[in-house]
Amino acid sequence: MSRIVYVNGDYLPEGDAKVSVFDRGFLFADGVYEVTSVLNRKLVDFDGHTARLQRSLDALDIKAPVNRDELLQIHRQLVTRNQIEDGLVYLQITRGPADRDFVYPKDATPSLVIFTQSKPGFADSPQARTGWTIITVEDLRWGRRDIKTTQLLYPSMAKMMAKAAGADDAWLVEQGKITEGTSNNAYIVKNGVIITRELSNDILHGITRAAVLRMAVSAQMRIDERPFTPAEAQAADEAFITSASNFVMPVVEIDGEKIGDGTPGPVARRLREIYIDEGRRTAI
Ligand code: PDD
């Protein structure tokens, strides 16, 4: 079955889903995106993703082509039409097609593309039982990582470096401190305290991060928002990442060093369970 993709008001078979070669998303990576997970045909943290989308659009002075309710309606249509039980909805808004110029065009119409990926049963991923291995690589991305732009080439290169090293992902390091993962936020746990870098332009303000930290506070866990080094991470009791596509994923090895006993730790396992339960319960 061919997927149905939403493009600027139309629901099209994926082979017919196209945007212009003059789209600034193609020419300049002049666009933003969001990824929302689907569990049991419902959208997890939809309003968090919509709020961050607006923040990214505002930062780039791109006008949202649809409002929150229309966006929800489109997401739901795609989940239904593509029979997504569990999976992901990817949304991209670009500044739209215009004659090539570094100056933003005054009257371009933003492009909106939304598509789905089916991932049956991904909340029960076997990887969550064994955990991820991580390498660290230099963070060579641009300085506005708080804007969720489609310029994802360096994260993709870093992911390839991880794969080449036989690891699952890379954590990015700037001035000796870990910023975040290629496409996730990074955490360690030491003596019961969850340590994760504070929000700034240096990292993406993860929607899963916000929810997981809220849940950790409710579960009486202690949190310290500050940068940490790769050496500190290697000496931690536990490590994990969060993202819409992996929820809470334990990390069991960093640069060849086992974390704790080399198996997923209790804090990461507990937070994963709470987040997925709560995500299912509050999904819309
Ligand atoms: N990535 N940091 C970066 C650099 C990311 O790309 C992501 C998400 C996150 C986690 O954000 P959230 O919890 O809102 O998903 C942190 C998505 C999943 C992706 O690019 O596929």
PDB file of C-alpha atoms and ligand atoms in Angstrom, residues 33-36 45 48-49 52 88 90 141 145 148-149 152 155 172 179-187 202-210 242-247 275, ligand 1:
ATOM      1  CA  TYR A  33      10.178  20.287  11.335  1.00  0.00           C
ATOM      2  CA  GLU A  34       8.490  18.356  14.105  1.00  0.00           C
ATOM      3  CA  VAL A  35       8.225  14.664  14.912  1.00  0.00           C
ATOM      4  CA  THR A  36       5.267  13.416  16.937  1.00  0.00           C
ATOM      5  CA  ASP A  45       2.511  15.325  23.374  1.00  0.00           C
ATOM      6  CA  GLY A  48       4.082  20.435  23.110  1.00  0.00           C
ATOM      7  CA  HIS A  49       5.217  19.803  19.532  1.00  0.00           C
ATOM      8  CA  ARG A  52       7.721  24.320  19.740  1.00  0.00           C
ATOM      9  CA  LEU A  88       5.657   8.707  13.833  1.00  0.00           C
ATOM     10  CA  TYR A  90       6.825  14.027  10.474  1.00  0.00           C
ATOM     11  CA  ARG A 141      26.545  22.207  14.258  1.00  0.00           C
ATOM     12  CA  ARG A 145      20.175  24.399  17.888  1.00  0.00           C
ATOM     13  CA  LYS A 148      14.294  22.714  14.982  1.00  0.00           C
ATOM     14  CA  THR A 149      15.517  23.295  11.418  1.00  0.00           C
ATOM     15  CA  LEU A 152      20.335  17.829   9.635  1.00  0.00           C
ATOM     16  CA  PRO A 155      23.731  15.023  12.875  1.00  0.00           C
ATOM     17  CA  LEU A 172      28.071  15.700  20.594  1.00  0.00           C
ATOM     18  CA  THR A 179      25.504  19.109  24.359  1.00  0.00           C
ATOM     19  CA  GLU A 180      23.056  16.365  23.244  1.00  0.00           C
ATOM     20  CA  GLY A 181      22.717  13.313  20.989  1.00  0.00           C
ATOM     21  CA  THR A 182      22.424  13.456  17.191  1.00  0.00           C
ATOM     22  CA  SER A 183      18.633  13.541  17.490  1.00  0.00           C
ATOM     23  CA  ASN A 184      17.903  13.302  21.206  1.00  0.00           C
ATOM     24  CA  ASN A 185      18.680  14.884  24.575  1.00  0.00           C
ATOM     25  CA  ALA A 186      21.386  13.320  26.771  1.00  0.00           C
ATOM     26  CA  TYR A 187      21.316  12.486  30.501  1.00  0.00           C
ATOM     27  CA  ASP A 202      23.118  25.022  22.447  1.00  0.00           C
ATOM     28  CA  ILE A 203      20.488  22.262  22.414  1.00  0.00           C
ATOM     29  CA  LEU A 204      17.028  21.498  21.131  1.00  0.00           C
ATOM     30  CA  HIS A 205      14.408  22.019  23.822  1.00  0.00           C
ATOM     31  CA  GLY A 206      13.100  18.462  23.719  1.00  0.00           C
ATOM     32  CA  ILE A 207       9.392  17.966  24.231  1.00  0.00           C
ATOM     33  CA  THR A 208      10.111  14.514  25.662  1.00  0.00           C
ATOM     34  CA  ARG A 209      12.766  16.112  27.911  1.00  0.00           C
ATOM     35  CA  ALA A 210      10.217  18.543  29.360  1.00  0.00           C
ATOM     36  CA  THR A 242      15.027  11.057  25.300  1.00  0.00           C
ATOM     37  CA  SER A 243      13.240  11.836  22.033  1.00  0.00           C
ATOM     38  CA  ALA A 244       9.825  11.520  20.436  1.00  0.00           C
ATOM     39  CA  SER A 245      11.118   8.618  18.336  1.00  0.00           C
ATOM     40  CA  ASN A 246      12.764   6.627  21.151  1.00  0.00           C
ATOM     41  CA  PHE A 247      10.921   7.867  24.267  1.00  0.00           C
ATOM     42  CA  TYR A 275       6.648   8.253  30.075  1.00  0.00           C
TER      43      TYR A 275
HETATM   44  N1  PDD B   1      14.752  14.592  17.035  1.00  0.00           N
HETATM   45  N2  PDD B   1      17.800  17.044  20.245  1.00  0.00           N
HETATM   46  C1  PDD B   1      17.839  16.960  18.921  1.00  0.00           C
HETATM   47  C2  PDD B   1      19.020  17.491  18.201  1.00  0.00           C
HETATM   48  C3  PDD B   1      16.768  16.359  18.210  1.00  0.00           C
HETATM   49  O1  PDD B   1      16.812  16.276  16.866  1.00  0.00           O
HETATM   50  C4  PDD B   1      15.672  15.838  18.941  1.00  0.00           C
HETATM   51  C5  PDD B   1      14.494  15.200  18.259  1.00  0.00           C
HETATM   52  C6  PDD B   1      15.679  15.957  20.352  1.00  0.00           C
HETATM   53  C7  PDD B   1      14.537  15.471  21.201  1.00  0.00           C
HETATM   54  O2  PDD B   1      13.391  16.277  21.046  1.00  0.00           O
HETATM   55  P1  PDD B   1      11.943  15.664  21.255  1.00  0.00           P
HETATM   56  O3  PDD B   1      11.922  15.051  22.605  1.00  0.00           O
HETATM   57  O4  PDD B   1      11.048  16.838  21.163  1.00  0.00           O
HETATM   58  O5  PDD B   1      11.730  14.649  20.159  1.00  0.00           O
HETATM   59  C8  PDD B   1      16.756  16.574  20.962  1.00  0.00           C
HETATM   60  C9  PDD B   1      13.671  14.010  16.268  1.00  0.00           C
HETATM   61  C10 PDD B   1      12.989  12.892  16.985  1.00  0.00           C
HETATM   62  C11 PDD B   1      14.201  13.603  14.895  1.00  0.00           C
HETATM   63  O6  PDD B   1      14.958  14.389  14.353  1.00  0.00           O
HETATM   64  O7  PDD B   1      13.828  12.554  14.362  1.00  0.00           O
END
